[in-house]
């Protein structure tokens, strides 16, 4: 007789539970999808393991011994516990109580996280959000160690090996203060080039970007009078000066005190991605079943789990530093966008179900609507 769990087949416990429920070897076999001789053999092994007959044959089937009856409740509790281990835990945002780490630029703060947090406070009031700056070289380590759960990045700053989901395509608009003399009429190329410009250089000190490359192909140039490291700071500077800047449309949409005009030349926009580590791919609070990250903005790509980013795909989309979207105002040099890899799926409009959102296509505040 063996009382060592290491020598006990857990399938025998399922057979014991079926025998206790059915009080018949034949019915227990049908319930387990086994033959009657197979279940009879399992009962023999159970008797040896527990040192007790467990069941006595009668004219109407089998009846449990006192030992078997005493095993019934703890047996069902043990089997239920094992099933719980194998079943993913349901995520209830209303009861969530942990810290969510997100890496984001100040652009992503304004365009994605502001509406995200507004919805979060309604759906998951116990959740804490820690926003950290994007450090591309450290992202894999931070995500692997759990210091971060999500990174809002562009394809050019995405390290290989991470799961990714395309959020949206961003475009650029020309922003200037509402009372600017140039705001009174449509902005043509001559007037655009004659104005003093500002741009964002996250690395610091850059005075040329993809706009300058696009102008050079037309035989034109502009004067960049200011280079800053913050999109949000530049918005405030535009309100208080006669400088103009090409800025992401989502950043300046609805901003008081600014006039927005279409650029007089084509300056391609950029792609915004959500990235997470493979270890959280099946975490229901991050990417497994909760669709919040993949529904944080309009134009979101649908369709299955996040795709893994590879070195070869990222290299194909790499651009010179002067044209990098995190360093200047437009990512794609030479006025053309690289071929989109299979990782990025076509976007489609998604109905919004969050009460705080307006009816219609998905907006940035729809991040929690999957719950």
Short mmCIF file of C-alpha atoms in Angstrom, two decimals:
data_model
loop_
_atom_site.label_atom_id
_atom_site.label_comp_id
_atom_site.label_asym_id
_atom_site.label_seq_id
_atom_site.Cartn_x
_atom_site.Cartn_y
_atom_site.Cartn_z
CA UNK A 1 0.00 0.00 0.00
CA UNK A 2 1.40 3.40 -1.04
CA UNK A 3 0.40 6.66 0.64
CA UNK A 4 2.91 8.75 -1.37
CA UNK A 5 1.24 11.29 -3.69
CA UNK A 6 4.19 10.95 -6.08
CA UNK A 7 3.03 7.42 -6.92
CA UNK A 8 -0.67 8.35 -7.24
CA UNK A 9 -2.10 9.01 -10.71
CA UNK A 10 -4.33 12.07 -10.43
CA UNK A 11 -6.67 10.53 -13.00
CA UNK A 12 -7.56 8.02 -10.30
CA UNK A 13 -9.01 10.87 -8.24
CA UNK A 14 -11.30 11.83 -11.12
CA UNK A 15 -12.41 8.19 -11.31
CA UNK A 16 -13.06 8.13 -7.56
CA UNK A 17 -15.16 11.29 -7.84
CA UNK A 18 -17.21 9.78 -10.68
CA UNK A 19 -17.76 6.56 -8.71
CA UNK A 20 -18.92 8.53 -5.67
CA UNK A 21 -21.36 10.50 -7.84
CA UNK A 22 -22.71 7.64 -9.98
CA UNK A 23 -22.58 4.70 -7.51
CA UNK A 24 -22.09 2.49 -10.56
CA UNK A 25 -18.96 1.36 -12.39
CA UNK A 26 -20.84 1.32 -15.71
CA UNK A 27 -22.21 4.85 -15.37
CA UNK A 28 -18.88 6.17 -14.05
CA UNK A 29 -17.15 4.68 -17.10
CA UNK A 30 -19.63 6.39 -19.44
CA UNK A 31 -19.12 9.71 -17.64
CA UNK A 32 -15.34 9.44 -17.94
CA UNK A 33 -15.44 8.20 -21.54
CA UNK A 34 -13.71 4.95 -20.57
CA UNK A 35 -14.59 1.26 -20.74
CA UNK A 36 -16.02 -0.55 -17.73
CA UNK A 37 -12.94 -2.83 -17.37
CA UNK A 38 -10.70 0.26 -17.37
CA UNK A 39 -12.67 1.84 -14.51
CA UNK A 40 -12.70 -1.46 -12.62
CA UNK A 41 -8.91 -1.52 -12.91
CA UNK A 42 -8.72 2.06 -11.62
CA UNK A 43 -10.90 1.11 -8.65
CA UNK A 44 -8.48 -1.72 -7.82
CA UNK A 45 -5.58 0.77 -7.82
CA UNK A 46 -7.58 3.19 -5.66
CA UNK A 47 -8.21 0.46 -3.09
CA UNK A 48 -4.49 -0.25 -2.97
CA UNK A 49 -3.63 3.44 -2.63
CA UNK A 50 -6.08 4.17 0.19
CA UNK A 51 -5.89 0.78 1.95
CA UNK A 52 -9.69 0.47 1.97
CA UNK A 53 -12.31 -1.32 -0.18
CA UNK A 54 -13.91 2.12 -0.81
CA UNK A 55 -17.01 0.54 -2.44
CA UNK A 56 -19.05 -2.59 -1.69
CA UNK A 57 -21.01 -4.30 -4.47
CA UNK A 58 -24.78 -4.66 -3.97
CA UNK A 59 -27.67 -5.69 -6.18
CA UNK A 60 -28.26 -2.05 -7.16
CA UNK A 61 -24.65 -1.12 -7.82
CA UNK A 62 -21.94 -0.08 -5.40
CA UNK A 63 -22.14 1.76 -2.08
CA UNK A 64 -19.25 3.75 -0.57
CA UNK A 65 -17.56 2.70 2.63
CA UNK A 66 -17.23 5.22 5.48
CA UNK A 67 -13.68 5.91 4.29
CA UNK A 68 -14.92 6.73 0.77
CA UNK A 69 -17.68 8.95 2.15
CA UNK A 70 -15.13 10.85 4.24
CA UNK A 71 -13.06 11.44 1.09
CA UNK A 72 -15.94 12.91 -0.95
CA UNK A 73 -15.78 16.57 0.21
CA UNK A 74 -11.98 17.06 0.32
CA UNK A 75 -11.73 15.20 -3.01
CA UNK A 76 -14.11 17.62 -4.75
CA UNK A 77 -12.27 20.57 -3.19
CA UNK A 78 -8.93 19.24 -4.45
CA UNK A 79 -10.24 18.66 -7.98
CA UNK A 80 -11.81 22.11 -8.03
CA UNK A 81 -8.49 23.62 -6.99
CA UNK A 82 -6.67 21.80 -9.78
CA UNK A 83 -9.24 23.02 -12.33
CA UNK A 84 -8.73 26.57 -11.08
CA UNK A 85 -4.99 26.25 -11.66
CA UNK A 86 -5.62 25.23 -15.25
CA UNK A 87 -8.27 27.89 -15.92
CA UNK A 88 -7.14 31.49 -16.60
CA UNK A 89 -8.21 33.87 -13.89
CA UNK A 90 -11.02 36.18 -14.97
CA UNK A 91 -9.96 39.81 -14.83
CA UNK A 92 -12.38 42.16 -13.10
CA UNK A 93 -11.19 45.76 -13.58
CA UNK A 94 -13.49 47.01 -10.83
CA UNK A 95 -11.54 44.88 -8.30
CA UNK A 96 -8.09 45.38 -9.81
CA UNK A 97 -5.50 46.59 -7.30
CA UNK A 98 -2.00 46.74 -8.77
CA UNK A 99 0.39 49.23 -10.37
CA UNK A 100 0.42 49.41 -14.14
CA UNK A 101 3.71 50.61 -15.63
CA UNK A 102 3.56 52.37 -19.01
CA UNK A 103 6.43 53.86 -21.01
CA UNK A 104 5.32 56.86 -23.07
CA UNK A 105 6.58 60.06 -24.65
CA UNK A 106 4.88 63.33 -23.79
CA UNK A 107 3.03 63.05 -27.11
CA UNK A 108 1.58 59.67 -26.04
CA UNK A 109 0.73 61.17 -22.65
CA UNK A 110 -1.50 63.75 -24.29
CA UNK A 111 -2.87 61.74 -27.20
CA UNK A 112 -3.42 58.35 -25.53
CA UNK A 113 -2.97 58.38 -21.76
CA UNK A 114 -5.15 61.40 -20.96
CA UNK A 115 -8.33 59.75 -22.31
CA UNK A 116 -7.10 56.35 -21.13
CA UNK A 117 -6.78 57.47 -17.50
CA UNK A 118 -10.15 59.23 -17.65
CA UNK A 119 -11.82 55.95 -18.61
CA UNK A 120 -9.63 54.02 -16.19
CA UNK A 121 -10.86 56.01 -13.20
CA UNK A 122 -14.41 54.85 -14.01
CA UNK A 123 -13.74 51.23 -14.89
CA UNK A 124 -10.83 50.41 -12.56
CA UNK A 125 -10.64 52.97 -9.75
CA UNK A 126 -8.26 50.83 -7.67
CA UNK A 127 -5.64 50.58 -10.40
CA UNK A 128 -2.51 52.73 -10.12
CA UNK A 129 -0.67 53.94 -13.23
CA UNK A 130 3.06 54.72 -13.28
CA UNK A 131 4.17 56.51 -16.46
CA UNK A 132 7.89 56.32 -17.26
CA UNK A 133 9.90 57.86 -20.12
CA UNK A 134 10.66 55.69 -23.13
CA UNK A 135 14.20 54.30 -23.04
CA UNK A 136 14.33 52.13 -26.13
CA UNK A 137 17.55 50.36 -25.13
CA UNK A 138 16.10 49.34 -21.75
CA UNK A 139 12.56 48.47 -22.84
CA UNK A 140 13.09 44.69 -23.19
CA UNK A 141 14.69 44.47 -19.74
CA UNK A 142 12.04 46.67 -18.11
CA UNK A 143 9.18 44.69 -19.65
CA UNK A 144 10.78 41.33 -18.83
CA UNK A 145 11.35 42.26 -15.18
CA UNK A 146 7.85 43.70 -14.74
CA UNK A 147 9.00 47.29 -14.24
CA UNK A 148 6.81 48.09 -17.24
CA UNK A 149 3.73 46.35 -18.60
CA UNK A 150 3.25 48.35 -21.80
CA UNK A 151 5.26 50.67 -24.05
CA UNK A 152 3.72 53.18 -26.45
CA UNK A 153 6.31 53.50 -29.21
CA UNK A 154 6.88 53.90 -32.94
CA UNK A 155 8.22 51.13 -35.22
CA UNK A 156 11.63 52.82 -35.35
CA UNK A 157 12.09 52.77 -31.57
CA UNK A 158 10.66 49.26 -31.11
CA UNK A 159 13.21 46.68 -29.91
CA UNK A 160 12.97 43.22 -31.49
CA UNK A 161 11.27 40.32 -29.75
CA UNK A 162 8.30 42.19 -28.26
CA UNK A 163 4.60 41.65 -28.92
CA UNK A 164 3.12 44.60 -30.80
CA UNK A 165 -0.24 45.99 -31.84
CA UNK A 166 -0.73 48.91 -34.18
CA UNK A 167 -2.88 51.57 -32.51
CA UNK A 168 -3.26 54.21 -35.20
CA UNK A 169 -1.65 56.26 -37.98
CA UNK A 170 -0.87 59.85 -37.03
CA UNK A 171 -0.73 62.82 -39.40
CA UNK A 172 0.73 66.30 -39.05
CA UNK A 173 -0.92 69.71 -39.05
CA UNK A 174 0.57 73.18 -39.01
CA UNK A 175 -0.08 74.83 -35.63
CA UNK A 176 0.21 78.51 -34.77
CA UNK A 177 -1.38 80.84 -32.25
CA UNK A 178 -4.97 81.82 -32.92
CA UNK A 179 -4.14 85.51 -33.38
CA UNK A 180 -1.17 84.90 -35.66
CA UNK A 181 -1.21 87.09 -38.83
CA UNK A 182 -0.70 83.98 -40.95
CA UNK A 183 -3.81 82.34 -39.46
CA UNK A 184 -6.19 84.67 -41.29
CA UNK A 185 -5.73 83.00 -44.70
CA UNK A 186 -4.84 79.59 -46.16
CA UNK A 187 -1.16 78.82 -45.68
CA UNK A 188 0.67 78.50 -49.00
CA UNK A 189 4.23 77.26 -49.45
CA UNK A 190 5.75 80.74 -49.84
CA UNK A 191 4.18 82.01 -46.63
CA UNK A 192 5.07 78.75 -44.84
CA UNK A 193 8.76 79.11 -45.74
CA UNK A 194 8.84 82.78 -44.75
CA UNK A 195 7.68 82.09 -41.17
CA UNK A 196 9.94 81.24 -38.22
CA UNK A 197 9.52 77.60 -37.21
CA UNK A 198 9.98 75.43 -34.13
CA UNK A 199 10.41 71.67 -33.91
CA UNK A 200 10.80 68.88 -31.36
CA UNK A 201 14.11 67.07 -31.00
CA UNK A 202 13.88 64.53 -28.18
CA UNK A 203 17.59 63.89 -28.40
CA UNK A 204 18.14 67.65 -28.04
CA UNK A 205 19.66 70.30 -30.27
CA UNK A 206 18.36 69.18 -33.67
CA UNK A 207 17.32 71.89 -36.11
CA UNK A 208 16.42 69.78 -39.15
CA UNK A 209 13.73 67.23 -39.68
CA UNK A 210 11.76 65.41 -42.36
CA UNK A 211 9.99 68.68 -43.22
CA UNK A 212 13.32 70.20 -44.20
CA UNK A 213 14.09 67.14 -46.34
CA UNK A 214 10.70 67.47 -48.06
CA UNK A 215 11.32 71.19 -48.68
CA UNK A 216 14.80 70.49 -50.04
CA UNK A 217 13.33 68.15 -52.67
CA UNK A 218 11.20 71.09 -53.79
CA UNK A 219 14.21 73.40 -53.84
CA UNK A 220 12.90 75.29 -50.80
CA UNK A 221 14.03 75.88 -47.21
CA UNK A 222 12.69 77.25 -43.92
CA UNK A 223 14.21 78.86 -40.85
CA UNK A 224 13.97 76.84 -37.64
CA UNK A 225 14.34 79.30 -34.79
CA UNK A 226 13.65 76.96 -31.86
CA UNK A 227 14.40 73.34 -31.00
CA UNK A 228 12.88 71.83 -27.83
CA UNK A 229 12.71 68.34 -26.34
CA UNK A 230 9.02 68.38 -25.39
CA UNK A 231 5.88 68.40 -27.52
CA UNK A 232 3.80 69.76 -24.63
CA UNK A 233 6.23 72.60 -23.99
CA UNK A 234 6.17 73.53 -27.67
CA UNK A 235 2.37 73.81 -27.62
CA UNK A 236 2.64 76.42 -24.85
CA UNK A 237 5.39 78.28 -26.70
CA UNK A 238 3.26 78.49 -29.84
CA UNK A 239 0.46 80.12 -27.86
CA UNK A 240 2.80 82.86 -26.65
CA UNK A 241 4.83 83.56 -29.82
CA UNK A 242 4.66 83.96 -33.60
CA UNK A 243 6.47 80.67 -34.21
CA UNK A 244 4.78 77.90 -36.20
CA UNK A 245 5.32 74.15 -36.02
CA UNK A 246 4.19 70.93 -37.64
CA UNK A 247 2.72 68.86 -34.81
CA UNK A 248 0.79 65.56 -34.56
CA UNK A 249 -2.91 66.16 -35.08
CA UNK A 250 -3.99 64.25 -31.96
CA UNK A 251 -1.65 66.33 -29.83
CA UNK A 252 -3.21 69.68 -30.75
CA UNK A 253 -6.81 68.65 -31.45
CA UNK A 254 -9.12 70.82 -29.35
CA UNK A 255 -6.27 72.89 -27.90
CA UNK A 256 -7.49 76.37 -27.02
CA UNK A 257 -5.56 79.32 -28.40
CA UNK A 258 -4.20 77.51 -31.45
CA UNK A 259 -5.10 77.71 -35.13
CA UNK A 260 -4.57 74.55 -37.16
CA UNK A 261 -3.89 74.53 -40.89
CA UNK A 262 -3.06 71.77 -43.39
CA UNK A 263 0.63 71.79 -44.32
CA UNK A 264 1.29 73.25 -47.78
CA UNK A 265 3.45 70.21 -48.63
CA UNK A 266 3.24 66.48 -48.00
CA UNK A 267 4.92 65.44 -44.76
CA UNK A 268 4.11 61.80 -43.95
CA UNK A 269 2.92 60.93 -40.45
CA UNK A 270 3.89 58.00 -38.25
CA UNK A 271 2.54 54.79 -36.74
CA UNK A 272 1.89 54.41 -33.01
CA UNK A 273 2.29 50.97 -31.46
CA UNK A 274 1.53 49.29 -28.17
CA UNK A 275 4.24 46.78 -27.20
CA UNK A 276 4.43 44.25 -24.38
CA UNK A 277 6.58 41.28 -23.38
CA UNK A 278 5.85 37.66 -24.21
CA UNK A 279 5.52 36.86 -20.49
CA UNK A 280 2.33 38.98 -20.28
CA UNK A 281 0.90 37.80 -23.61
CA UNK A 282 -1.69 35.69 -21.77
CA UNK A 283 -2.18 38.00 -18.82
CA UNK A 284 -5.89 38.97 -18.93
CA UNK A 285 -5.12 42.40 -17.47
CA UNK A 286 -2.52 43.23 -20.14
CA UNK A 287 -3.01 41.45 -23.44
CA UNK A 288 -4.68 38.09 -22.89
CA UNK A 289 -8.39 38.83 -22.80
CA UNK A 290 -8.69 42.48 -21.81
CA UNK A 291 -8.64 44.50 -25.07
CA UNK A 292 -7.91 47.86 -23.44
CA UNK A 293 -4.39 48.27 -24.86
CA UNK A 294 -5.48 47.37 -28.36
CA UNK A 295 -8.43 49.77 -28.17
CA UNK A 296 -6.79 52.90 -26.86
CA UNK A 297 -7.19 55.03 -29.95
CA UNK A 298 -9.11 55.45 -33.22
CA UNK A 299 -8.04 53.52 -36.28
CA UNK A 300 -7.06 50.54 -34.15
CA UNK A 301 -6.03 47.27 -35.78
CA UNK A 302 -8.06 44.22 -34.81
CA UNK A 303 -7.45 40.53 -35.21
CA UNK A 304 -6.00 38.10 -32.71
CA UNK A 305 -3.09 38.33 -30.33
CA UNK A 306 -0.27 40.79 -30.68
CA UNK A 307 2.39 39.86 -33.21
CA UNK A 308 6.03 39.48 -32.31
CA UNK A 309 8.42 42.10 -33.66
CA UNK A 310 11.55 40.79 -35.34
CA UNK A 311 14.89 42.34 -36.16
CA UNK A 312 14.46 41.93 -39.89
CA UNK A 313 11.10 43.69 -40.00
CA UNK A 314 12.26 46.56 -37.84
CA UNK A 315 15.41 47.03 -39.88
CA UNK A 316 13.32 47.43 -43.02
CA UNK A 317 11.47 50.32 -41.43
CA UNK A 318 14.55 52.00 -39.95
CA UNK A 319 15.15 55.64 -40.87
CA UNK A 320 18.01 58.09 -40.39
CA UNK A 321 18.10 59.89 -37.01
CA UNK A 322 17.19 63.21 -38.60
CA UNK A 323 13.90 61.76 -39.78
CA UNK A 324 13.08 59.71 -36.68
CA UNK A 325 9.56 60.49 -35.37
CA UNK A 326 10.77 60.67 -31.78
CA UNK A 327 13.51 63.12 -32.75
CA UNK A 328 11.80 65.30 -35.36
CA UNK A 329 8.30 66.01 -36.52
CA UNK A 330 8.03 63.42 -39.34
CA UNK A 331 9.45 59.89 -39.53
CA UNK A 332 9.59 58.90 -43.18
CA UNK A 333 12.35 60.44 -45.31
CA UNK A 334 12.20 60.86 -49.07
CA UNK A 335 8.45 61.44 -48.89
CA UNK A 336 7.51 57.77 -49.04
CA UNK A 337 6.33 55.27 -46.46
CA UNK A 338 7.97 51.83 -46.22
CA UNK A 339 5.94 48.76 -47.10
CA UNK A 340 3.79 47.76 -44.13
CA UNK A 341 4.81 44.36 -42.72
CA UNK A 342 2.36 41.60 -41.93
CA UNK A 343 2.52 42.52 -38.23
CA UNK A 344 0.28 45.52 -38.88
CA UNK A 345 -3.28 44.74 -39.86
CA UNK A 346 -5.74 47.05 -41.60
CA UNK A 347 -7.68 49.32 -39.27
CA UNK A 348 -11.43 49.36 -39.01
CA UNK A 349 -13.98 51.40 -37.10
CA UNK A 350 -15.12 49.83 -33.83
CA UNK A 351 -18.37 50.79 -32.07
CA UNK A 352 -17.86 52.37 -28.68
CA UNK A 353 -19.57 50.99 -25.57
CA UNK A 354 -18.04 53.15 -22.86
CA UNK A 355 -20.70 55.46 -21.33
CA UNK A 356 -18.32 58.44 -21.21
CA UNK A 357 -17.61 58.23 -24.95
CA UNK A 358 -19.67 59.78 -27.68
CA UNK A 359 -21.53 57.41 -30.03
CA UNK A 360 -19.73 56.52 -33.23
CA UNK A 361 -16.29 55.23 -34.15
CA UNK A 362 -13.84 54.42 -31.40
CA UNK A 363 -12.20 57.35 -29.68
CA UNK A 364 -9.13 57.40 -27.40
CA UNK A 365 -11.41 57.10 -24.36
CA UNK A 366 -12.62 53.69 -25.50
CA UNK A 367 -9.72 51.85 -23.92
CA UNK A 368 -11.86 50.01 -21.37
CA UNK A 369 -14.88 49.27 -23.50
CA UNK A 370 -14.08 45.56 -23.81
CA UNK A 371 -15.09 45.14 -20.16
#
